[in-house]
């Protein structure tokens, strides 16, 4: 936003110069990015007359001009397209110092001597961008360029206003902050409108009350359309707005002054002379003031007359009701529109205007009539006319927002408290209604402060204007947050340490996933929780699994020459639940490239494989206190059909592990093996410490037995292990040692070798006891799986 220092100071009466005010506003949160000097008398600027204008002999875009300045003729080379003979211009003579510390010197341009410069408004600091030189009226007298032409000295401030401070998108809002910073209270002058008898109040009907909370309007009859006065044009142009005519300029002027958008309709162009605020009907069209035809739909709010839409509410007016040179009677609108509705319409139509920018950030509900009356006052001053009575339609009256808090709350949040009287004065100067009951504040929030709704917001207001630089330097007490040591957080932190200690690097991806990355895992958008109003196309889908982003990480690394990748990520995933979207904590690892680099013992090194991931998974399970996990065959198409498994615990699949299918690797241009593992719902899996049991090691020696079974190829090792565990008494541990296939055991078979450890905590087991248990195991595995001992 752009604002003039003198305009702000005229209202605030803060006593601060431009530099001080810029600094103070920045400290209050309205960052002044630039404070540019403009106007005022510049020594060396003269009014000149272009006598002749010829093309430069050595250039296709420059002109050689003979200009009469100070009664003498001089030559000036000019590159402006609009320069011509017979016009009055502003000339910077040799030695003149222009804004930006630019000094005019005698120069030879393409072989032609130039003694000065014909200036544009931009070069004089009077507007942000000029299309050419400044051409003065024919009656402008020669002589030095004075304040009557250049205006009084001023400074244009460029401010970065945060989206929650819509009240500061106006001169009045900035003046209120400036006055409060100086210990004063800003009270805007009220405009009194003398209504003309015999003029009817405009007829207004609000059909979409959920999108329009207030609609105020007045008729002004007998206006004269023409140019605006110079002082208004200068202020508008300094703030980045183009002058159009006196009626439109007034609405823009009040927009800047009050921060409240207005719109003027040509009353003669309104069918039935009435206003209907309604939703657009399917298929309706409107040509807006920019000349573009817009297709409307029922999600859009429009201002209509008796027959058709005449404006997009809060965004832009329609060409069919535009104020033109022939306009005599106008209907002036001042309304409050729902911010979400305005933003939706702005996005759908691709129209972003000064009005929509303010309505999207919530306009001041209470400023409708004040801004309207101020506009009527200026119209009467600049265009004449007779105002009619006010129509102020409010479908549902609003109640004031009241916040109560103990003064101790301020000290608790800030670590100190300014004197209570100072806090009371700060809030009062900012427009809050303040009532003090003992040590308790009862505050009525002004209508322009839609961002203040909580006691913490009041603390911020006190802190801002008391001054962050005045806060005492002290060491605040440390308050331990129970959430910091919550089981889920501790689980995540310890797992991070454990996985990093195994040599894995942690990946930190966004919670969003690209549709192209979903396709890499053969997932569609239907598997994702969709964001209803994404900030960008890349943030439309919430990830249902961590693996698509990790696969993308592997592709990125390989594309940049890093072929050995070992990553893990612990983060949130989002899935569709029975009652709506569900959020869960997941763990995933991805391995690709060399697990062991080439060395003297292994010249080719060793690639990562299924068992590397399985070893890490088993380590995670031990840490989380999860036992009895089974590894069952996985048949999903994205996983390798023979080197993948579902991780099953208590009959429920809690994760997946294995290699990415070779066909997927080829499709993704990954020319090496990719091994993955993911576990879902970490927050529900880990056993609490009080649920864990510590078992004292046996004082008696353990006995080992190795068994190798020949089983059909379709039999899974996990099923055999479950059978062994059920049949073997006194068994302490069971491990799958090897899987072997060969001609010796016949086609369609495989050999599974297991290591069994037996132990008794009361005595040493005898060989006969062990042999009896082993025979029971052999018999049970043979019956259940058709196995024979190898």
PDB file of C-alpha atoms in Angstrom, residues 96 110 138 142 200 220 257 287 303 364 381 389 409 483 501 528 592 671 690 715 738 743 781:
ATOM      1  CA  UNK A  96      19.682  20.702 -11.273  1.00  0.00           C
ATOM      2  CA  UNK A 110      25.123  10.421 -30.134  1.00  0.00           C
ATOM      3  CA  UNK A 138      -0.892  25.809 -23.022  1.00  0.00           C
ATOM      4  CA  UNK A 142       7.172  30.630 -18.247  1.00  0.00           C
ATOM      5  CA  UNK A 200     -36.606   9.137  -2.489  1.00  0.00           C
ATOM      6  CA  UNK A 220     -27.142  12.093  -5.596  1.00  0.00           C
ATOM      7  CA  UNK A 257      -8.933   7.471   3.291  1.00  0.00           C
ATOM      8  CA  UNK A 287     -19.168  -7.375 -18.897  1.00  0.00           C
ATOM      9  CA  UNK A 303     -25.387  -6.521  -7.356  1.00  0.00           C
ATOM     10  CA  UNK A 364     -15.070  -2.394   8.644  1.00  0.00           C
ATOM     11  CA  UNK A 381     -17.682  19.731  -3.434  1.00  0.00           C
ATOM     12  CA  UNK A 389     -31.929  10.144   2.188  1.00  0.00           C
ATOM     13  CA  UNK A 409      -2.802 -11.940  32.379  1.00  0.00           C
ATOM     14  CA  UNK A 483       3.714 -32.464  25.412  1.00  0.00           C
ATOM     15  CA  UNK A 501      22.956 -44.390  14.308  1.00  0.00           C
ATOM     16  CA  UNK A 528      -5.654 -39.082  -0.793  1.00  0.00           C
ATOM     17  CA  UNK A 592      19.227 -47.983  -2.897  1.00  0.00           C
ATOM     18  CA  UNK A 671      18.565 -48.451 -12.892  1.00  0.00           C
ATOM     19  CA  UNK A 690       4.688 -49.975  32.456  1.00  0.00           C
ATOM     20  CA  UNK A 715       4.721 -72.302   1.570  1.00  0.00           C
ATOM     21  CA  UNK A 738      18.766 -69.751   4.967  1.00  0.00           C
ATOM     22  CA  UNK A 743      18.033 -79.931  -8.235  1.00  0.00           C
ATOM     23  CA  UNK A 781       5.499 -79.053  10.352  1.00  0.00           C
TER      24      UNK A 781
END
